[in-house]
mmCIF file of C-alpha atoms in Angstrom:
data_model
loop_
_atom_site.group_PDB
_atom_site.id
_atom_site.type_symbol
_atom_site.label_atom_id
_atom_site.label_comp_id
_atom_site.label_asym_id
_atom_site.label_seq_id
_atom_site.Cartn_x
_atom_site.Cartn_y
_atom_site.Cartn_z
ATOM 1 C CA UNK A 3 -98.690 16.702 20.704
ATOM 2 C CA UNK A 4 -99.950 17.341 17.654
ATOM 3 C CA UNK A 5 -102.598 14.550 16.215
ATOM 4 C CA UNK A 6 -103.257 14.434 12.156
ATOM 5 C CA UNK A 7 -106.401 12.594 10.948
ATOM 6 C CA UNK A 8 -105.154 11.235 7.317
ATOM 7 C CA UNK A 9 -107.484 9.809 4.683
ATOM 8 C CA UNK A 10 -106.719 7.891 1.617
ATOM 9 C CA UNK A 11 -107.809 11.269 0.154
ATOM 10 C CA UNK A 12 -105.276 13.484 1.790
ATOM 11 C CA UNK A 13 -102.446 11.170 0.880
ATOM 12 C CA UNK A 14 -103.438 11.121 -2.827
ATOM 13 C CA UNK A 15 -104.159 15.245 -2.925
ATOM 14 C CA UNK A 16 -99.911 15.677 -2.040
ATOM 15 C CA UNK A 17 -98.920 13.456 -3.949
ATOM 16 C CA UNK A 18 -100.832 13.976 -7.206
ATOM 17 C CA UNK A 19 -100.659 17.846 -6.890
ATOM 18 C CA UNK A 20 -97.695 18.542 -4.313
ATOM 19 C CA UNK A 21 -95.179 16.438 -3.894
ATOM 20 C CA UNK A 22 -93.160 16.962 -6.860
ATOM 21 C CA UNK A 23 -94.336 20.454 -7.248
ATOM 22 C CA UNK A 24 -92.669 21.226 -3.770
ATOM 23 C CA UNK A 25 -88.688 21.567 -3.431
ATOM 24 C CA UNK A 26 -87.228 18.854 -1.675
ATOM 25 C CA UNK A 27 -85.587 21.729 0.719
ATOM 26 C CA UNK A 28 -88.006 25.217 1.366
ATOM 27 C CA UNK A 29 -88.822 27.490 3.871
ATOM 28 C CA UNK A 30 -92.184 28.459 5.699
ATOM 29 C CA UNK A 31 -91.985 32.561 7.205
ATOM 30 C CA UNK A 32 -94.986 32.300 8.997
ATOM 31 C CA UNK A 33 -95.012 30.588 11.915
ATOM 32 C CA UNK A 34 -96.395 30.992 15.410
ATOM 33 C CA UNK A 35 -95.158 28.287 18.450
ATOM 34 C CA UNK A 36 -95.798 29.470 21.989
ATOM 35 C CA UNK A 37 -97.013 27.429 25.365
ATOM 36 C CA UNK A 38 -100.078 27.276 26.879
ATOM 37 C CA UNK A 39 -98.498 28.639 30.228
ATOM 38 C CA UNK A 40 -97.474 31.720 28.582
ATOM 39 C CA UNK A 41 -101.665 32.632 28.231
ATOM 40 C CA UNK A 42 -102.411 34.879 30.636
ATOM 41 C CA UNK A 43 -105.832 35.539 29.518
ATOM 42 C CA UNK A 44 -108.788 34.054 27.469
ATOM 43 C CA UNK A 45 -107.456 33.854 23.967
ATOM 44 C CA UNK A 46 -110.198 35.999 22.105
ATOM 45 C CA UNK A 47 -109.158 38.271 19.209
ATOM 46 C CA UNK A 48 -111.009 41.664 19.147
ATOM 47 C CA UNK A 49 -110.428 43.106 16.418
ATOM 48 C CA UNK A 50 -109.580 40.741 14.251
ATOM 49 C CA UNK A 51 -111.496 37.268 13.066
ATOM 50 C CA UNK A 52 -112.070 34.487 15.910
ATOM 51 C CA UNK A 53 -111.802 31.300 13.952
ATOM 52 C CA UNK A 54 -107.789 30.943 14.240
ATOM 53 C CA UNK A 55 -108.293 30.711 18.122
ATOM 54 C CA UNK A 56 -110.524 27.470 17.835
ATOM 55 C CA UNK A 57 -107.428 25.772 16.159
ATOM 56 C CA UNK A 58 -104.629 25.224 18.743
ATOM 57 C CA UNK A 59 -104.463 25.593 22.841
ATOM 58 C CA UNK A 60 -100.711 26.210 22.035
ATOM 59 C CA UNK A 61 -98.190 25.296 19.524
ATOM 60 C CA UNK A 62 -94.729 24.063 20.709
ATOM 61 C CA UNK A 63 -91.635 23.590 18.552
ATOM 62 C CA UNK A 64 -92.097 20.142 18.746
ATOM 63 C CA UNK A 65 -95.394 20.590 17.198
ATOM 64 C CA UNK A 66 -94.509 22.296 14.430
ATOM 65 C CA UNK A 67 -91.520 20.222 13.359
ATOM 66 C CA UNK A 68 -93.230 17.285 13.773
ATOM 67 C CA UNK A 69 -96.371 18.767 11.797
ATOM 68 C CA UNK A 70 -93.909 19.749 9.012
ATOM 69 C CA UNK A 71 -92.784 15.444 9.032
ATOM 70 C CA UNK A 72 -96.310 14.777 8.555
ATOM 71 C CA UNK A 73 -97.375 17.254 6.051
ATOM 72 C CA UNK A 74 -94.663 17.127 4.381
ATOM 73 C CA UNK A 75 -92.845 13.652 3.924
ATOM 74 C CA UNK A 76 -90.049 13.562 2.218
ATOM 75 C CA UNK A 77 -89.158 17.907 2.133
ATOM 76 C CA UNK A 78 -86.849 19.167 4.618
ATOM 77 C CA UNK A 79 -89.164 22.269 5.899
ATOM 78 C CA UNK A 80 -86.795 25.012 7.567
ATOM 79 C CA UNK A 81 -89.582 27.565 9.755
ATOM 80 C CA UNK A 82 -89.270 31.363 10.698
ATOM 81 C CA UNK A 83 -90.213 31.250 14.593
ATOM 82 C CA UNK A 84 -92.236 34.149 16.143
ATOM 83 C CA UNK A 85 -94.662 33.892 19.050
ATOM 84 C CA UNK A 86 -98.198 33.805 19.006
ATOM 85 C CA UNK A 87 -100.199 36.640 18.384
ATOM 86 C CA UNK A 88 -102.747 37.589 20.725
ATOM 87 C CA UNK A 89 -103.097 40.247 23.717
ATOM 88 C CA UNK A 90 -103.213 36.988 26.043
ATOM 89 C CA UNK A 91 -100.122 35.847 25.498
ATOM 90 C CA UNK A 92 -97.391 36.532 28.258
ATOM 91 C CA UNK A 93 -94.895 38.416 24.898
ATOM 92 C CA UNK A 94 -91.797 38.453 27.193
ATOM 93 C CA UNK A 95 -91.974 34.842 27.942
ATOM 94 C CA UNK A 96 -93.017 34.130 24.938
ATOM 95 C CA UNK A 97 -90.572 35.702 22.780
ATOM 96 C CA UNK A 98 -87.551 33.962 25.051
ATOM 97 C CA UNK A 99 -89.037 30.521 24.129
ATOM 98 C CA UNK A 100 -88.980 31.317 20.366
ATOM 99 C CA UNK A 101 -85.142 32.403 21.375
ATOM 100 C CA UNK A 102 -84.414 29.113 22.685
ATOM 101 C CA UNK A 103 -85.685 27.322 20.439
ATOM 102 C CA UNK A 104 -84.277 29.343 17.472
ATOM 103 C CA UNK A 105 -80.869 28.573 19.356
ATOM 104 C CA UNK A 106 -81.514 25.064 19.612
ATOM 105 C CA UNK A 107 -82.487 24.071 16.619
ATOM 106 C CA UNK A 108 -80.946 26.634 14.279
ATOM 107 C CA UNK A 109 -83.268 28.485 12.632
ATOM 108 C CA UNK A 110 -84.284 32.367 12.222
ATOM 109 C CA UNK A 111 -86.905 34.235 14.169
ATOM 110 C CA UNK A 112 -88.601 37.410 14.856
ATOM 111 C CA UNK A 113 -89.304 39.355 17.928
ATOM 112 C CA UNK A 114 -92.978 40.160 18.454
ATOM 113 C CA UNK A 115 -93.361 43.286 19.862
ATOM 114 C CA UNK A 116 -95.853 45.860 20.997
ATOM 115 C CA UNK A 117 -96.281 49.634 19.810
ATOM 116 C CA UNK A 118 -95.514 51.033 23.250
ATOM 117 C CA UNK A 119 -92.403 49.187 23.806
ATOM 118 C CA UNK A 120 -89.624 51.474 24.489
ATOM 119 C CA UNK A 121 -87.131 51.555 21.575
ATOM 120 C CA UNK A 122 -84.249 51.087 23.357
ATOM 121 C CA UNK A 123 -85.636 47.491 25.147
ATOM 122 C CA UNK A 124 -86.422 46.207 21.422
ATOM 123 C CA UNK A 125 -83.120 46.909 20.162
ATOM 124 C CA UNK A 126 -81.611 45.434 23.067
ATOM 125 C CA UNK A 127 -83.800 42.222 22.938
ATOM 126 C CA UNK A 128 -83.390 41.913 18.992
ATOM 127 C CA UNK A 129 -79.710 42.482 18.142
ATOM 128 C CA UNK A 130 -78.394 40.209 21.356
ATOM 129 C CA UNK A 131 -81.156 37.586 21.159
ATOM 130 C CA UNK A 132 -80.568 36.636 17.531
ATOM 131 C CA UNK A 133 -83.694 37.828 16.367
ATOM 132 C CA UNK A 134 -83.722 38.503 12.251
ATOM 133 C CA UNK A 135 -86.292 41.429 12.975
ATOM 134 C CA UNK A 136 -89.759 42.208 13.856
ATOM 135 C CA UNK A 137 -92.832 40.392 13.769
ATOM 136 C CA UNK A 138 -96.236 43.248 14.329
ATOM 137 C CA UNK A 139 -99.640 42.345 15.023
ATOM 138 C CA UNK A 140 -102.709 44.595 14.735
ATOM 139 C CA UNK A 141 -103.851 43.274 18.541
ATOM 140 C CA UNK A 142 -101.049 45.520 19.714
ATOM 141 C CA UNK A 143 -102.316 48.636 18.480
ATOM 142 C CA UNK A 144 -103.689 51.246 21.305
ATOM 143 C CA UNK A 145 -107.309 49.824 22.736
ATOM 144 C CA UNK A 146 -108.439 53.133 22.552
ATOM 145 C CA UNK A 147 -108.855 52.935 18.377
ATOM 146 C CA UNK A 148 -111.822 50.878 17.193
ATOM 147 C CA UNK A 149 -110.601 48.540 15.179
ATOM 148 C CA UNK A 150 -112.051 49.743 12.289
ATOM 149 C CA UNK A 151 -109.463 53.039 12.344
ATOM 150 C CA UNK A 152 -106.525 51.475 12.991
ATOM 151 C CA UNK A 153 -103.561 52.343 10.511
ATOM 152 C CA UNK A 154 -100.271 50.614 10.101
ATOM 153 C CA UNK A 155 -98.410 52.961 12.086
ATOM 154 C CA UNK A 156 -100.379 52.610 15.113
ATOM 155 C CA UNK A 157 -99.253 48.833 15.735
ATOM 156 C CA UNK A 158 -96.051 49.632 13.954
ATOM 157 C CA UNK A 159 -94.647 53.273 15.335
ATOM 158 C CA UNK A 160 -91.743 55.188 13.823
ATOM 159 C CA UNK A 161 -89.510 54.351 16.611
ATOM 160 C CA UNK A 162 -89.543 50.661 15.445
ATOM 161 C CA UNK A 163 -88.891 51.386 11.629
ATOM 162 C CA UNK A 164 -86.121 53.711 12.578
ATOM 163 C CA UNK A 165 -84.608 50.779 14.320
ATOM 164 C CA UNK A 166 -85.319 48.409 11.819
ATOM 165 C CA UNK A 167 -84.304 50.913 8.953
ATOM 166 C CA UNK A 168 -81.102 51.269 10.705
ATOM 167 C CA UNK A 169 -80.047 47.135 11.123
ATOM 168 C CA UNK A 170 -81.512 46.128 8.104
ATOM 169 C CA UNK A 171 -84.340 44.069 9.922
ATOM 170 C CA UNK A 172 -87.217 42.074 8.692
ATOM 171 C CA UNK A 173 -90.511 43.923 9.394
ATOM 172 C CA UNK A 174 -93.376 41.187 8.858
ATOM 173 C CA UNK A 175 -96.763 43.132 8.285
ATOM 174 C CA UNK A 176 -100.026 41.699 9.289
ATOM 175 C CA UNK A 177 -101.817 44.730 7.332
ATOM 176 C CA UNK A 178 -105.004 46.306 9.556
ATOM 177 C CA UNK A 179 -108.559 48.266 8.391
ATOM 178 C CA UNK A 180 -111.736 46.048 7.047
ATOM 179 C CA UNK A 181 -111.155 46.927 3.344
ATOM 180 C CA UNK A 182 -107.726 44.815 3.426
ATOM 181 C CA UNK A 183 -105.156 45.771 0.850
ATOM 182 C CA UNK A 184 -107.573 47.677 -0.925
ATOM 183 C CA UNK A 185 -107.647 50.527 1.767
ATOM 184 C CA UNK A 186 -105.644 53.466 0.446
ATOM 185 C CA UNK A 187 -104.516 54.093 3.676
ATOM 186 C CA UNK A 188 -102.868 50.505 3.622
ATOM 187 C CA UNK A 189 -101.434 50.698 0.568
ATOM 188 C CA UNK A 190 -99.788 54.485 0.944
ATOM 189 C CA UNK A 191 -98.507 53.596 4.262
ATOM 190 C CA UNK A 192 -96.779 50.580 2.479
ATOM 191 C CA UNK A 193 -95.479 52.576 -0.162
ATOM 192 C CA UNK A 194 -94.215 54.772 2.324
ATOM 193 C CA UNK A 195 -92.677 52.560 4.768
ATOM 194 C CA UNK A 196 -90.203 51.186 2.002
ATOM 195 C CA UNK A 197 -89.480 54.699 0.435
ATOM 196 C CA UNK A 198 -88.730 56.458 4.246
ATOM 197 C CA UNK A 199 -86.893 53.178 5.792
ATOM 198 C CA UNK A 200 -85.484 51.817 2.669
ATOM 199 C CA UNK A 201 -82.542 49.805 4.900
ATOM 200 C CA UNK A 202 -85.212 47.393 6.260
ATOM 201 C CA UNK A 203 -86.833 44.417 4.296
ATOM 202 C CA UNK A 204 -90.008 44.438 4.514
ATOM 203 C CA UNK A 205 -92.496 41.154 3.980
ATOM 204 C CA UNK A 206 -96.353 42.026 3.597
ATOM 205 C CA UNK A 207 -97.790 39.024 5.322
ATOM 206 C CA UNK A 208 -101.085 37.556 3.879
ATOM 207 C CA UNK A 209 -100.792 39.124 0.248
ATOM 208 C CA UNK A 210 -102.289 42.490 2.068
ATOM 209 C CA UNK A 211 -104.999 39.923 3.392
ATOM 210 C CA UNK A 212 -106.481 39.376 -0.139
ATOM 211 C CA UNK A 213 -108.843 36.648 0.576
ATOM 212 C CA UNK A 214 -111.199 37.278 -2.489
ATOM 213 C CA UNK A 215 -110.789 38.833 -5.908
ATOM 214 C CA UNK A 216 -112.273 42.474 -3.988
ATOM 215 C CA UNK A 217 -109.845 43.276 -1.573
ATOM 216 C CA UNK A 218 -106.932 43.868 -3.933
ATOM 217 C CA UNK A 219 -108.750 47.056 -5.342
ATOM 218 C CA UNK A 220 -105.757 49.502 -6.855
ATOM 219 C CA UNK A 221 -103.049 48.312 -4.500
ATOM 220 C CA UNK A 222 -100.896 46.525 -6.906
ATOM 221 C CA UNK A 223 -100.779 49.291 -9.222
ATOM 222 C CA UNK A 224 -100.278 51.799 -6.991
ATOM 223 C CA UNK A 225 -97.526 49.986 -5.511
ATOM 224 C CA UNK A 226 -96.079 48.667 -9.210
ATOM 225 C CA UNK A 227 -93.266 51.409 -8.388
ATOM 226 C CA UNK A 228 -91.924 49.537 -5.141
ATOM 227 C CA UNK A 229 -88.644 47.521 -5.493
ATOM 228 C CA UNK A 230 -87.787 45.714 -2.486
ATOM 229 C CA UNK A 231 -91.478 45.064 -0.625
ATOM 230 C CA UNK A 232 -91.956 41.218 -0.183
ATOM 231 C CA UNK A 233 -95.462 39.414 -0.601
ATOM 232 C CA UNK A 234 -95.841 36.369 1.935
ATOM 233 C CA UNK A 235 -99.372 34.246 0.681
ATOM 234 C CA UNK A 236 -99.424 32.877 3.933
ATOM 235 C CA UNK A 237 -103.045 31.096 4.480
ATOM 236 C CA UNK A 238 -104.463 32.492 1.424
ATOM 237 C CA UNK A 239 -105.716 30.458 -1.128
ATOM 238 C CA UNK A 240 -106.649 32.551 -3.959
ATOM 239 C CA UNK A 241 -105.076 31.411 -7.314
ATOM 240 C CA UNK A 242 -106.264 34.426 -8.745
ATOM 241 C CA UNK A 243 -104.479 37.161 -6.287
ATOM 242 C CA UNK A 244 -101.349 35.036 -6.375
ATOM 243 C CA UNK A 245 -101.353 35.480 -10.025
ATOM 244 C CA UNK A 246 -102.106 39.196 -9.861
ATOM 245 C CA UNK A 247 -98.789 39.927 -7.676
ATOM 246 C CA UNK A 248 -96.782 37.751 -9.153
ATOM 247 C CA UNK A 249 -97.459 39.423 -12.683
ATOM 248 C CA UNK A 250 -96.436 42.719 -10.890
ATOM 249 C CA UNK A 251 -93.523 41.769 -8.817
ATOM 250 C CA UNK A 252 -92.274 38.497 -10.240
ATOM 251 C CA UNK A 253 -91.404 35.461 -8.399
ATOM 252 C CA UNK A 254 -88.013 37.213 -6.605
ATOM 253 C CA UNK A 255 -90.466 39.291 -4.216
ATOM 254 C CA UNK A 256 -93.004 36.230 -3.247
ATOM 255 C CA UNK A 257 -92.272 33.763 -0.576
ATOM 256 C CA UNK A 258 -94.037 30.641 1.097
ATOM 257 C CA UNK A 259 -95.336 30.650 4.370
ATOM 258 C CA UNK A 260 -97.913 28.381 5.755
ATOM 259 C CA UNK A 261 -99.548 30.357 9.151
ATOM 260 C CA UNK A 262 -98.955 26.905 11.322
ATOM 261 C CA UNK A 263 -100.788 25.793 13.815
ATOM 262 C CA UNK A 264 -103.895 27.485 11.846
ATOM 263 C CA UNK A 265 -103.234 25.933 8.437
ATOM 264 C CA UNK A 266 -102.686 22.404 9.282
ATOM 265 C CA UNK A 267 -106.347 22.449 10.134
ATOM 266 C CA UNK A 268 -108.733 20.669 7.178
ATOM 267 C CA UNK A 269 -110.634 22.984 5.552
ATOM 268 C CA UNK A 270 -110.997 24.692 1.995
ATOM 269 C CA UNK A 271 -111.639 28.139 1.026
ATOM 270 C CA UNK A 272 -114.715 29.995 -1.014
ATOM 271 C CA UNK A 273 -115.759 33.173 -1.355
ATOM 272 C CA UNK A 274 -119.065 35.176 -1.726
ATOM 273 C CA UNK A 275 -119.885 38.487 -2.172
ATOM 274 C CA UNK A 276 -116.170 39.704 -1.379
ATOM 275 C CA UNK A 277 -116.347 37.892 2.154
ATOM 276 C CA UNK A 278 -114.444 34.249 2.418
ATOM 277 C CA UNK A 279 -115.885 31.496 3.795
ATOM 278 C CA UNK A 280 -113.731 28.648 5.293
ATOM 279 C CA UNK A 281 -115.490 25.283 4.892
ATOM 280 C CA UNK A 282 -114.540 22.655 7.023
ATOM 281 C CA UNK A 283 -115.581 19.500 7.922
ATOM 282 C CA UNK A 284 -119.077 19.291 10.127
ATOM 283 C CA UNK A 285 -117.418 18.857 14.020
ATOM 284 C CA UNK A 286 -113.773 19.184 13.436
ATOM 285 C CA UNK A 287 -113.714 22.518 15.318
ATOM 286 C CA UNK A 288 -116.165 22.647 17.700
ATOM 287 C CA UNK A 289 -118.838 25.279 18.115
ATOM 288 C CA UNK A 290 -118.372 27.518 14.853
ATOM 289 C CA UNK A 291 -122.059 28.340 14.639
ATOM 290 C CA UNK A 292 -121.209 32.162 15.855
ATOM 291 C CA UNK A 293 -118.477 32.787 13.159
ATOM 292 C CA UNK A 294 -119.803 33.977 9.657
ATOM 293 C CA UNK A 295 -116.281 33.174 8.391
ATOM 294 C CA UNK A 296 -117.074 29.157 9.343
ATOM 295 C CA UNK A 297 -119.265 26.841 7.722
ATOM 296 C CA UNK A 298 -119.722 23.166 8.384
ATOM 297 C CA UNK A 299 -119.534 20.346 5.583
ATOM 298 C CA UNK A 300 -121.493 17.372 5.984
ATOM 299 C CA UNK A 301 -121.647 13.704 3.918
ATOM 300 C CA UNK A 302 -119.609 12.675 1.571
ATOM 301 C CA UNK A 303 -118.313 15.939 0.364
ATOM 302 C CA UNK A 304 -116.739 16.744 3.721
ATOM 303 C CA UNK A 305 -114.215 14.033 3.120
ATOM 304 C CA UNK A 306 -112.929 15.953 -0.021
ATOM 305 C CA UNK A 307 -111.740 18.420 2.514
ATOM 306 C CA UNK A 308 -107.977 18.276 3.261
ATOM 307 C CA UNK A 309 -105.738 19.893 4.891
ATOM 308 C CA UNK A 310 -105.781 23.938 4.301
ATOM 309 C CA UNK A 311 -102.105 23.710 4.089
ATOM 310 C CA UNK A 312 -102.442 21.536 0.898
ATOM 311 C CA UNK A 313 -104.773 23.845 -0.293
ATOM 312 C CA UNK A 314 -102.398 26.909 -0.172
ATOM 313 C CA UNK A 315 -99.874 25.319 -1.681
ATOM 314 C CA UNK A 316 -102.140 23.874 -4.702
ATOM 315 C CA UNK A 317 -103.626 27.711 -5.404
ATOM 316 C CA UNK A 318 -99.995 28.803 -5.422
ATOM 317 C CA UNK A 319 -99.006 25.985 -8.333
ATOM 318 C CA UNK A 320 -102.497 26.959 -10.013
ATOM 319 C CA UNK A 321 -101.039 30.637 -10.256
ATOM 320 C CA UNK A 322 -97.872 29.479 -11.414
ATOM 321 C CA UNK A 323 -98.950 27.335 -14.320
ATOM 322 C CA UNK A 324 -101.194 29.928 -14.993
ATOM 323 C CA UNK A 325 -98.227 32.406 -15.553
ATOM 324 C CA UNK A 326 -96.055 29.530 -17.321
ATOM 325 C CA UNK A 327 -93.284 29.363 -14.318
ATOM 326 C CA UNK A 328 -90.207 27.270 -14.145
ATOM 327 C CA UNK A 329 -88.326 24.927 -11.922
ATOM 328 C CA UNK A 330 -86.340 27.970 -10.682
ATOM 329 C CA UNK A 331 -89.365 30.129 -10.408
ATOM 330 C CA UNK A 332 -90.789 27.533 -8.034
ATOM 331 C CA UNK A 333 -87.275 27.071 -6.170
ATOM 332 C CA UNK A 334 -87.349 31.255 -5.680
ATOM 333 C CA UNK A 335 -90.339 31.117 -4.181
ATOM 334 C CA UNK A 336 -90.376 28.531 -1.562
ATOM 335 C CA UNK A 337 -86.687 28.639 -0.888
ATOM 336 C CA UNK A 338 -84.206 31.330 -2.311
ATOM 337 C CA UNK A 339 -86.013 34.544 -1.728
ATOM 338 C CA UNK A 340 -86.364 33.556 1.998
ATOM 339 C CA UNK A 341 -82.970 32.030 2.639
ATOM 340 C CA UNK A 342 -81.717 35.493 1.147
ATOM 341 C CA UNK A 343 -84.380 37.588 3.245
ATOM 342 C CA UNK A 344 -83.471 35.789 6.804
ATOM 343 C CA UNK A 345 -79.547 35.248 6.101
ATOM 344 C CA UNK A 346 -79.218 31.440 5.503
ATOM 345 C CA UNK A 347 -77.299 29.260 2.887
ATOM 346 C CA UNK A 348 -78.348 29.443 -0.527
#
């Protein structure tokens, strides 16, 4: 089960900058609950970063909704189920436990599936397992392409958008290539995903991965034209990138989602040089000397560091008082763009 570690100062950060902030009802997208018997492999990512691994063994549903009690006391939390992402994780077995669980407990999900899957097993799977749409991953994509040269369609295929295109499914993008949303190729391949398939919804997980100020490049005004495309700021904590795509797409096209079991880890977010650094309290996680994405906080400043959750969530109300939002601004974002994108009650 899943153990929390609050301080005096964690319990003072939600309240003094999130509590009333927050709806008292919202939804999180972005969520990943699988068990650890469904690894069939060492849980290493490739070709993206490592640090996400060092978080959680596994991540049941109990977990999360017990997580979302704790983090969030007081605010009914309503999560988007999909399965782990990660070549080591058994996806068939997987994806039936976020099934049952989305069964049992009522609430949407997506189906994680791999580039070479045939079309005809996905639409099966999706349409009679209840599954809102797809959930893509750039692990998936052929281990014949360095990393480096892998493009959107390569972990997400045709075959899949034609499906998706033709149910109206979710298609949640975890967007590849080093330079991030700044990549042309990204931000084409976006544009042209929602002008081809324009009968699917798709959510862009990650803000495009925007971590610091230089990997939104000349995305957003390339893409300024787009009228359905969704931004998720799942685990990013830039106030300033929030801002920028919310002064593009407004808060109907910008939705909450909090990357659980990563994000209930304590850290805190800087960047340097274009590269993010995720500071986090000295021991916490282990080993993290062999990550440049990981440094350790020692003394008295490591017990400003809260939760990375609370940290999300304070960048995003940074952005919004930046921009002057309202009540029902706030209630878009965290609740009625979502509830509209997955199918539940207003």
């Amino acid at each position: 089960m899943t153990s929390f570690n609050f301080t005096p100062y964690d319990q003072r950060f939600f309240h003094e900058h999130l509590q009333s902030f927050l709806p008292d009802k919202f939804i999180d997208c972005h969520n990943h609950i699988w068990l650890d018997r469904f690894v069939t492999g060492n849980l290493s990512k490739s070709r993206s970063c490592a640090w996400p691994e060092m978080v959680a063994r596994d991540h049941s549903i109990e977990d999360l909704l017990l997580t979302n009690q704790k983090l969030f006391p007081g605010k009914q939390v309503i999560p988007v189920l999909y399965s782990y992402v990660n070549v080591a994780v058994d996806t068939v077995r997987s994806n039936n436990y976020v099934q049952s669980c989305s069964q049992k407990y009522r609430l949407p999900a997506l189906y994680l599936s791999r580039p070479g899957e045939p079309a005809e097993e996905i639409e099966k799977n999706v349409t009679e397992g209840g599954f809102c749409g797809l959930k893509v991953y750039l692990e998936f994509a052929p281990s014949y392409i360095p990393a480096d040269e892998i493009h959107i369609y390569d972990l997400l295929p045709h075959e899949q958008l034609v499906l998706a295109d033709k149910h109206g499914w979710v298609v949640q993008l975890h967007i590849p290539r080093p330079g991030r949303l700044a990549d042309p190729l990204n931000y084409v391949q976006l544009l042209e995903i929602e002008q081809k398939y324009p009968g699917l919804q798709l959510l862009v997980a990650h803000l495009g991965r925007a971590y610091a100020d230089e990997d939104v490049g000349n995305a957003l005004e390339y893409l300024k034209h787009t009228e359905k495309t969704v931004w998720d700021f799942t685990a990013n904590t830039n106030a300033y990138v929030m801002e920028q795509v919310l002064q593009y797409f407004g808060p109907d096209r910008f939705i909450y989602g909090s990357d659980f079991p990563i994000f209930r880890m304590k850290a805190r977010r800087t960047v340097e040089n274009g590269f993010y650094i995720n500071e986090i309290p000295a021991g916490s996680l282990g080993d993290v000397s062999g990550d440049p994405h990981m440094r350790e906080i020692t003394g008295p400043e490591a017990e400003k560091i809260t939760f990375f959750i609370y940290e999300e969530i304070a960048s995003c109300k940074r952005a919004a008082d930046k921009l002057g939002l309202g009540r029902a601004d706030i209630h878009k974002i965290f609740y009625e763009n979502s509830a509209r994108i997955f199918g539940l009650k207003p």
